[in-house]
Short mmCIF file of C-alpha atoms and ligand atoms in Angstrom, two decimals:
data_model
loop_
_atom_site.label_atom_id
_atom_site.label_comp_id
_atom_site.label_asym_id
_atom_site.label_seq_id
_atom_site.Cartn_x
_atom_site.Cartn_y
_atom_site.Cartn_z
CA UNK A 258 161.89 -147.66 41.07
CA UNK A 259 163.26 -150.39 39.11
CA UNK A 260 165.79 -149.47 36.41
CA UNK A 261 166.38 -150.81 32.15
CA UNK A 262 169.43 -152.40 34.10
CA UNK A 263 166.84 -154.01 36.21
CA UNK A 264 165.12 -155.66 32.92
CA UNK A 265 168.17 -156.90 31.26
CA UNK A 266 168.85 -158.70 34.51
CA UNK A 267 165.74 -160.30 34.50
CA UNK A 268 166.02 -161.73 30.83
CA UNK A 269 169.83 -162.69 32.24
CA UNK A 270 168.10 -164.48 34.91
CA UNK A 271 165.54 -166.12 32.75
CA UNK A 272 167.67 -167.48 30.14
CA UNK A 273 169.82 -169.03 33.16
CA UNK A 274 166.67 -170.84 33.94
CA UNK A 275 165.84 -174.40 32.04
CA UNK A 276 165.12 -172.11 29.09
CA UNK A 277 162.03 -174.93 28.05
CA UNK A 278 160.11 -174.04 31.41
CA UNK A 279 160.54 -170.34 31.60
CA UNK A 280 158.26 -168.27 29.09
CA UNK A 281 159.55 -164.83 28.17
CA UNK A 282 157.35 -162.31 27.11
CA UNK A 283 157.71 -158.90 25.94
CA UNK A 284 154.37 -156.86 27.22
CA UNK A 285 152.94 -153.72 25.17
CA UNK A 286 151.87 -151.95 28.54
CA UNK A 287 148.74 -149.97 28.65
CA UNK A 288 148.45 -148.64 32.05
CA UNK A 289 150.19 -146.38 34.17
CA UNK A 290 150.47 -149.38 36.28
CA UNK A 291 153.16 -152.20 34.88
CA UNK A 292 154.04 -155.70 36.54
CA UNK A 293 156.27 -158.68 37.14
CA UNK A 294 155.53 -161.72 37.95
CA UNK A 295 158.47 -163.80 38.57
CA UNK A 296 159.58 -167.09 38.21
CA UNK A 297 159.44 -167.68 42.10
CA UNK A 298 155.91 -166.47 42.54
CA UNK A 299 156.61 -163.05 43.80
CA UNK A 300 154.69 -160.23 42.23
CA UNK A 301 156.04 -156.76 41.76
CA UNK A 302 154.36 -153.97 40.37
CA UNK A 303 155.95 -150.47 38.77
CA UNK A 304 154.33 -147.06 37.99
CA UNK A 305 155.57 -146.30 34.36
CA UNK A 306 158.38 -143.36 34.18
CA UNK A 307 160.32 -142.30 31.53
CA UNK A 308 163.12 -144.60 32.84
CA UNK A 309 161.18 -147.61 32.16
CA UNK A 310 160.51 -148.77 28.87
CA UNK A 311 157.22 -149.43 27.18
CA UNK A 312 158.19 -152.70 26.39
CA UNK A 313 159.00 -155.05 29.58
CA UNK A 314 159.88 -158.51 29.96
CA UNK A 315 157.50 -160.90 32.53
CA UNK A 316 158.76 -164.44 32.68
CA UNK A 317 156.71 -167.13 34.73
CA UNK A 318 157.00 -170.74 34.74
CA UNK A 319 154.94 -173.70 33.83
CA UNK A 320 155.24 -175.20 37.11
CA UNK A 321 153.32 -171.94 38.29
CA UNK A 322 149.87 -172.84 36.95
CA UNK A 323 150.62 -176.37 35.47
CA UNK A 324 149.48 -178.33 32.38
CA UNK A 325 147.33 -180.63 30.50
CA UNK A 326 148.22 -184.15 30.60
CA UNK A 327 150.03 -185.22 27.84
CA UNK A 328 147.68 -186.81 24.80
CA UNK A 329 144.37 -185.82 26.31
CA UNK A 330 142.07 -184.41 24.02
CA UNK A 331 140.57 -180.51 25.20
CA UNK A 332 138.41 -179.06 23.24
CA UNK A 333 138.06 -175.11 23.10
CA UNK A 334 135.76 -172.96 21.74
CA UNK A 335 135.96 -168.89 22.08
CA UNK A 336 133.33 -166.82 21.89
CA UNK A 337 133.64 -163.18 20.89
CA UNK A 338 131.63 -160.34 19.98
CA UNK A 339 131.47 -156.86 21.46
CA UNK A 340 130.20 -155.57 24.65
CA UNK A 341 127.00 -156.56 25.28
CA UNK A 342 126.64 -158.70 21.81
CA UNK A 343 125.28 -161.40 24.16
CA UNK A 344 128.06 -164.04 24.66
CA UNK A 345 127.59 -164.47 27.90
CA UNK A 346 123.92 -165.29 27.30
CA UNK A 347 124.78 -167.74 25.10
CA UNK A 348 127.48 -169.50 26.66
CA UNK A 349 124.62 -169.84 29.38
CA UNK A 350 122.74 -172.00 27.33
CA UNK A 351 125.50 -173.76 25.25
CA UNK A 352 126.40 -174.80 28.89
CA UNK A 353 123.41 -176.61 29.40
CA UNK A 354 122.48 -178.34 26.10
CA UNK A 355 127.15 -179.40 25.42
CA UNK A 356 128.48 -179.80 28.94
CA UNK A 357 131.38 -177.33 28.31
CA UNK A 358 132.38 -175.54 31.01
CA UNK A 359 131.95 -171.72 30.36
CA UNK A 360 135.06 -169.34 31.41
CA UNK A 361 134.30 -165.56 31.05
CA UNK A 362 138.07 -163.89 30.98
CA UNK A 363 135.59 -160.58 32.11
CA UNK A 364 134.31 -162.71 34.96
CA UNK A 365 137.81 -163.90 35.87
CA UNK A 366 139.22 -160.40 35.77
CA UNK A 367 136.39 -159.05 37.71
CA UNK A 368 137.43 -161.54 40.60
CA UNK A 369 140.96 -160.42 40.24
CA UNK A 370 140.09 -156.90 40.76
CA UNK A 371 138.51 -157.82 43.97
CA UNK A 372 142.26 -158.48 45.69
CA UNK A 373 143.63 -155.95 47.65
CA UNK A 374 147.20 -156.31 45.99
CA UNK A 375 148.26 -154.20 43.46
CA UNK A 376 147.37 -156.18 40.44
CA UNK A 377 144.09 -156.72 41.84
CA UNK A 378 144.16 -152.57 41.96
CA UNK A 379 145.62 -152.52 38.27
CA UNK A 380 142.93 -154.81 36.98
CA UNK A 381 140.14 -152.71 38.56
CA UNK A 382 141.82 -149.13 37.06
CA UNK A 383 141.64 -150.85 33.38
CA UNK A 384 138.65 -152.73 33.26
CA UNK A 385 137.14 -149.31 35.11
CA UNK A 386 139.03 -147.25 31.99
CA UNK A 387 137.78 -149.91 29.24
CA UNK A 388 141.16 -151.00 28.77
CA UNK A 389 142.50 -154.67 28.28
CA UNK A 390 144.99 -156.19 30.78
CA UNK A 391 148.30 -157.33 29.91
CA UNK A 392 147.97 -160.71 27.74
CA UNK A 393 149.89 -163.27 30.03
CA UNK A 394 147.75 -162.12 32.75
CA UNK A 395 144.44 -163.33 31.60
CA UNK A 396 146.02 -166.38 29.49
CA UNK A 397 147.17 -167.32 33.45
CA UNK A 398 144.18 -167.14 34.84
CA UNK A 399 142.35 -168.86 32.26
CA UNK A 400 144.42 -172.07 32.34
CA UNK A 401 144.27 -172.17 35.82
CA UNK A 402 140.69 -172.01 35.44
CA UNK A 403 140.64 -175.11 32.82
CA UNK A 404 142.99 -176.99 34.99
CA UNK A 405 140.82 -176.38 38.30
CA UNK A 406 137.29 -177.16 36.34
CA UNK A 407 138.60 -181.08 35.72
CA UNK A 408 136.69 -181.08 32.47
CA UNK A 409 137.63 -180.86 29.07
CA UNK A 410 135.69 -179.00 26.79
CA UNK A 411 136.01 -175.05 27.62
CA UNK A 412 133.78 -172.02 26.56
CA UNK A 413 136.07 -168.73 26.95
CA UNK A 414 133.65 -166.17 26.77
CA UNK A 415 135.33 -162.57 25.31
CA UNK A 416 139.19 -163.69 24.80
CA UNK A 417 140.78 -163.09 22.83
CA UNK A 418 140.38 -159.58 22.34
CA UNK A 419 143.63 -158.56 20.49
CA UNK A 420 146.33 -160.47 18.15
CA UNK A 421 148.78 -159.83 21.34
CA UNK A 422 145.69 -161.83 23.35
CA UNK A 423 146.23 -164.15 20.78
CA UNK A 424 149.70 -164.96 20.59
CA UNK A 425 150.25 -164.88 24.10
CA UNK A 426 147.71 -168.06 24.46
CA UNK A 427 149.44 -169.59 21.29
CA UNK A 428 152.63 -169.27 23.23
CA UNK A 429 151.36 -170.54 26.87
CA UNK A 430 148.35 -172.78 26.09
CA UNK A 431 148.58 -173.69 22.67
CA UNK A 432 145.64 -175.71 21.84
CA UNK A 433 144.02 -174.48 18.30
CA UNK A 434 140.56 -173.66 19.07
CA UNK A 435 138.03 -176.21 17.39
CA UNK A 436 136.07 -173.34 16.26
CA UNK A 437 135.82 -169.49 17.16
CA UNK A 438 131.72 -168.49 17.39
CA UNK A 439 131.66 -164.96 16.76
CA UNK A 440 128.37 -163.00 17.22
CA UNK A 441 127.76 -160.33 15.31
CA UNK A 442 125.49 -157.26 16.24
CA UNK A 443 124.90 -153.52 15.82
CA UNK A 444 126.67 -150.49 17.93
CA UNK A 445 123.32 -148.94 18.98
CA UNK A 446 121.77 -152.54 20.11
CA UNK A 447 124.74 -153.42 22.24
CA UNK A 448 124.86 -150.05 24.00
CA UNK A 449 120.96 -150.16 24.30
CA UNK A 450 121.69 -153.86 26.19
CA UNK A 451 124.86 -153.00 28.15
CA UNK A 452 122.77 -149.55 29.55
CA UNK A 453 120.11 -151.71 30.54
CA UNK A 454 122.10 -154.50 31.86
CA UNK A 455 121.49 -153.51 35.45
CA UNK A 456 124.33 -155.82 37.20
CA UNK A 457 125.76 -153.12 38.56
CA UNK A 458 128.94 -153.76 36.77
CA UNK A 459 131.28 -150.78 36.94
CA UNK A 460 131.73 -150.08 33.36
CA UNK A 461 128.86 -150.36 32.18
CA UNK A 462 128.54 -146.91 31.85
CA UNK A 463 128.24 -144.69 28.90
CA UNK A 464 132.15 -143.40 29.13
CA UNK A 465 134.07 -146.81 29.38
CA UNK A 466 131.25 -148.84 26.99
CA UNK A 467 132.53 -146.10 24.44
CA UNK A 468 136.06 -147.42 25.39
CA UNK A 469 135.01 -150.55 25.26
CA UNK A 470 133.57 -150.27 21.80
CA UNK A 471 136.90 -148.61 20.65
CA UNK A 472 138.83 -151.70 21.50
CA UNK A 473 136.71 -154.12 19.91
CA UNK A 474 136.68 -152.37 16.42
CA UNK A 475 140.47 -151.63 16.60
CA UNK A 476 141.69 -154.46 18.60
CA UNK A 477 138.96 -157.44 17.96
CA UNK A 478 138.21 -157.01 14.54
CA UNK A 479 141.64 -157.86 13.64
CA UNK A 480 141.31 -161.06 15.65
CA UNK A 481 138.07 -162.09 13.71
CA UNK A 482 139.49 -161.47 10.00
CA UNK A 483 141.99 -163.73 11.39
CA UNK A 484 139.56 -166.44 12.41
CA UNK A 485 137.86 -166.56 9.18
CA UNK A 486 141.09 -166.63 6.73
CA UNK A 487 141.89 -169.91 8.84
CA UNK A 488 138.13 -171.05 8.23
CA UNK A 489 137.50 -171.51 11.87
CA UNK A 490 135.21 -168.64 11.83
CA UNK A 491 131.08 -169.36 12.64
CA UNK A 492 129.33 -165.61 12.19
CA UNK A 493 126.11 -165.94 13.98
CA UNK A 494 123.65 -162.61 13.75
CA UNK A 495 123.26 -161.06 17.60
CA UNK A 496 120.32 -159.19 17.20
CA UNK A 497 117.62 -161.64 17.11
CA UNK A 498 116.25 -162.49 20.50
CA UNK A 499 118.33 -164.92 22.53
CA UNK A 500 116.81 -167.45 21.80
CA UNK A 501 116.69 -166.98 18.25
CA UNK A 502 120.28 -166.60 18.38
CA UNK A 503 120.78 -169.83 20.09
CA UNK A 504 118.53 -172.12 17.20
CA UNK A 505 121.70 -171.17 15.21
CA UNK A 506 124.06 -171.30 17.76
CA UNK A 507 122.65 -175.04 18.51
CA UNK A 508 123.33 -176.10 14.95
CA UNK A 509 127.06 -175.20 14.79
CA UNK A 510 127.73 -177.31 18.39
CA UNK A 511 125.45 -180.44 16.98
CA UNK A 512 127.74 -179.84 13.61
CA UNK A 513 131.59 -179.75 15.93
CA UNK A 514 129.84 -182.74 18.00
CA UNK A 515 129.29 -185.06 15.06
CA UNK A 516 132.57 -184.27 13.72
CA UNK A 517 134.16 -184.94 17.40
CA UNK A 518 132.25 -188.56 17.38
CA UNK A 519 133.60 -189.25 13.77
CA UNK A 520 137.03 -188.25 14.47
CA UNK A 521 137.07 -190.44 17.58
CA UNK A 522 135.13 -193.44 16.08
CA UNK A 523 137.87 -193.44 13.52
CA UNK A 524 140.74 -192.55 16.14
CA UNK A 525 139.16 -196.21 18.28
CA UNK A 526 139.23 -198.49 15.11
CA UNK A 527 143.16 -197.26 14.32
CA UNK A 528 144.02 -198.36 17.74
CA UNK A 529 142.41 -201.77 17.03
CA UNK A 530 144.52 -204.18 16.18
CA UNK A 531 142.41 -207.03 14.61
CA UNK A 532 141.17 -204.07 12.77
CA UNK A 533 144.92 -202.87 11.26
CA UNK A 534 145.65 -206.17 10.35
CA UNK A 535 142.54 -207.11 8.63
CA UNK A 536 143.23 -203.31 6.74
CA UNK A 537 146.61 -204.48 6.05
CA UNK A 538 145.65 -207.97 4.53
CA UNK A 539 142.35 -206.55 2.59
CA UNK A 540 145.10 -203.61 1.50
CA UNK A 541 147.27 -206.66 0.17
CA UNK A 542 144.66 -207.56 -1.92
CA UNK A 543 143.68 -204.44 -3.52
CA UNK A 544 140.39 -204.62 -1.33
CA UNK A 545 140.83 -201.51 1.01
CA UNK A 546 137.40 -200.30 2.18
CA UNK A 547 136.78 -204.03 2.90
CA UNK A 548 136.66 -202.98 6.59
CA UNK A 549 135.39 -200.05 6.35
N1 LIG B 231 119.72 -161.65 21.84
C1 LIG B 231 119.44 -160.80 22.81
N2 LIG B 231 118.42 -159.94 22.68
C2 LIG B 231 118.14 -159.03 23.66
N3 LIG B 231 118.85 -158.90 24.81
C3 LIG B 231 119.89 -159.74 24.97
C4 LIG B 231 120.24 -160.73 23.99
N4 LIG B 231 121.32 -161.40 24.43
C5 LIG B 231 121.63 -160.86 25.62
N5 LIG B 231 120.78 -159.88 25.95
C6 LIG B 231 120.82 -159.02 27.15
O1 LIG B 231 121.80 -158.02 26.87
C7 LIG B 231 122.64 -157.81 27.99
C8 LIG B 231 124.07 -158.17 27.62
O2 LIG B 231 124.15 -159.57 27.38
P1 LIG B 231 125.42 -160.39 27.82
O3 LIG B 231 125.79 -160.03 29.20
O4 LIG B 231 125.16 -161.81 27.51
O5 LIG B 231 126.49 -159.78 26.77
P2 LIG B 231 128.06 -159.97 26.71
O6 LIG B 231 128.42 -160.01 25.28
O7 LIG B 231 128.47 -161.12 27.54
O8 LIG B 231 128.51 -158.61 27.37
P3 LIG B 231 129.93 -158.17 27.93
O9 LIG B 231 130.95 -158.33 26.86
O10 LIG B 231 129.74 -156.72 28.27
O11 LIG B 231 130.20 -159.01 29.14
C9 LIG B 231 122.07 -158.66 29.11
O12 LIG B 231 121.24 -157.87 29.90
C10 LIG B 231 121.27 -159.74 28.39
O13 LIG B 231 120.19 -160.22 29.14
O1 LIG B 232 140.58 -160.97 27.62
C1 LIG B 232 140.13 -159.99 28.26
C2 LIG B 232 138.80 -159.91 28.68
C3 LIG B 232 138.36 -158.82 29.36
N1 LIG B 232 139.21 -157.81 29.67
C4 LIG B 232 138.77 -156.65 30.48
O2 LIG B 232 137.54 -156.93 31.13
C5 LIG B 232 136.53 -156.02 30.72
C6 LIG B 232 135.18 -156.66 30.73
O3 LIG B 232 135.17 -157.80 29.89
P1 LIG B 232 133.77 -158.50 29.48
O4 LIG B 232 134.14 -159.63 28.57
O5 LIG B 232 132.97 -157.46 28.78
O6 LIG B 232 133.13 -158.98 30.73
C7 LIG B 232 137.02 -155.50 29.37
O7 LIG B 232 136.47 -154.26 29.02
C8 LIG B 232 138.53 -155.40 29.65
O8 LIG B 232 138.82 -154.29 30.45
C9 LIG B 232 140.52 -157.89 29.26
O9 LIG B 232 141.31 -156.97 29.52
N2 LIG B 232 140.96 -158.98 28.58
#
């Protein structure tokens, strides 16, 4: 049983690392079940005791899961909603009209809980008790998911799910989403769809989708006020039928693509330069949209 004295060591032994490559984070735990992951791959997990605090530091590096090229454009999009609102239906189809490549942080969790380790066996007790996993956990998997797909334009289907979701992918990944689609839909219609799911999917059941719904009103909510004080909010109303909600979810990807083509028809002429210097000499003479 590891001990506080254990914990300071580790931040000691962190901040002796190249400080720019080691990420230190302080976890809100909330499982019995807590966990390291350490800067030379090797994984230890802890039951909580009294002698261990609820706040514990995990430090990883960059060279773990790597990194985007330098300058190349990715293009996210998170989709949230609660249980059973129907995201992963519509990332489905968003998939095949947009070319994005769709990550679901449930799907990638569910494969994690598959592992016979113990944080496969921690992943399996929370997602089982309706309970979200620790943040750096799921923002690790999902860039190693982006970097292994070779694309660059990601759907992540039900992340994040808190502000500490949030911050931890602000932290590690840090590419702004372009926009957040958030779909919207009653209690009783997402239980009635989650009890009739049939996937057999271990919590959908009527104990943990109560969880479930617990965490997205205290947790999620937060995370979509947030979304639409920065504007990168699109509401889109769940209940309809699929593909009802998809004529609307169409719209808003036809709306980011034209914007994406703009922004990189403008990007190609700045890089010309015949076309600066023509700017530069029209600018000269007070002509400035000559160009244009
Ligand atoms: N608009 C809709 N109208 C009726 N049923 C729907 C609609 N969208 C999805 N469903 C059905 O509801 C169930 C839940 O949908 P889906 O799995 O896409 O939701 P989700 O938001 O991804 O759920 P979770 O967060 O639990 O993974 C599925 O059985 C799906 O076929
Ligand atoms: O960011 C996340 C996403 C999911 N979880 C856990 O997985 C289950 C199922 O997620 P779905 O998106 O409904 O497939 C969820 O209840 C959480 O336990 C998570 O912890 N963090």
């Amino acid at each position: 049983m590891r001990s506080r004295y254990h914990h300071s060591s580790l931040l000691a032994a962190a901040l002796s690392h190249n400080i720019k490559h080691t990420f230190i984070h302080y976890l809100c735990l909330q499982s019995d079940l807590i966990y390291t992951n350490s800067h030379n791959g090797e994984k230890n997990s802890h039951r909580r005791t009294e002698n261990i605090p609820n706040l514990l530091i995990v430090n990883w590096t960059q060279n773990e899961v790597g990194s985007f090229p330098p300058g190349k454009k990715i293009t996210i999009v998170f989709v949230i909603g609660g249980p059973g609102s129907g995201k992963g239906t519509q990332c489905s189809m968003i998939v095949k009209h947009f070319g994005f490549t769709h990550l679901s942080a449930g799907d990638l969790l569910r494969e994690e809980a598959k592992s016979d380790t113990e944080q496969g066996m921690m992943v399996k007790n929370l997602m089982h008790e309706g309970k979200l996993v620790p943040s750096e956990l799921i923002v690790k998997l999902l860039l190693k998911a982006m970097l292994q797909s070779g694309n660059d334009k990601f759907l992540v289907d039900g992340f994040p799910r808190n502000e500490e979701n949030r911050q931890a992918y602000d932290k590690i990944i840090g590419i702004e989403p372009e926009l957040v689609l958030f779909i919207d839909c009653s209690k009783e219609e997402m239980e009635r769809r989650i009890l009739n799911r049939n996937q057999g999917r271990d919590d959908d059941n009527i104990d943990t989708v109560r969880r479930r719904f617990e965490v997205f009103q205290e947790s999620t909510l937060p995370v979509v006020q947030h979304y639409e004080k920065t504007g990168k909010l699109r509401r889109v109303d769940g209940a309809k039928s699929a593909d009802a909600v998809f004529e609307d979810v169409k719209a808003i990807f036809v709306q980011l693509n034209t914007q994406a083509n703009q922004v990189s028809s403008v990007s190609r002429a700045q890089s010309n330069p015949f076309k600066r210097f023509l700017d530069l000499f029209c600018g000269c003479f007070g002509t400035q949209e000559a160009t244009n």
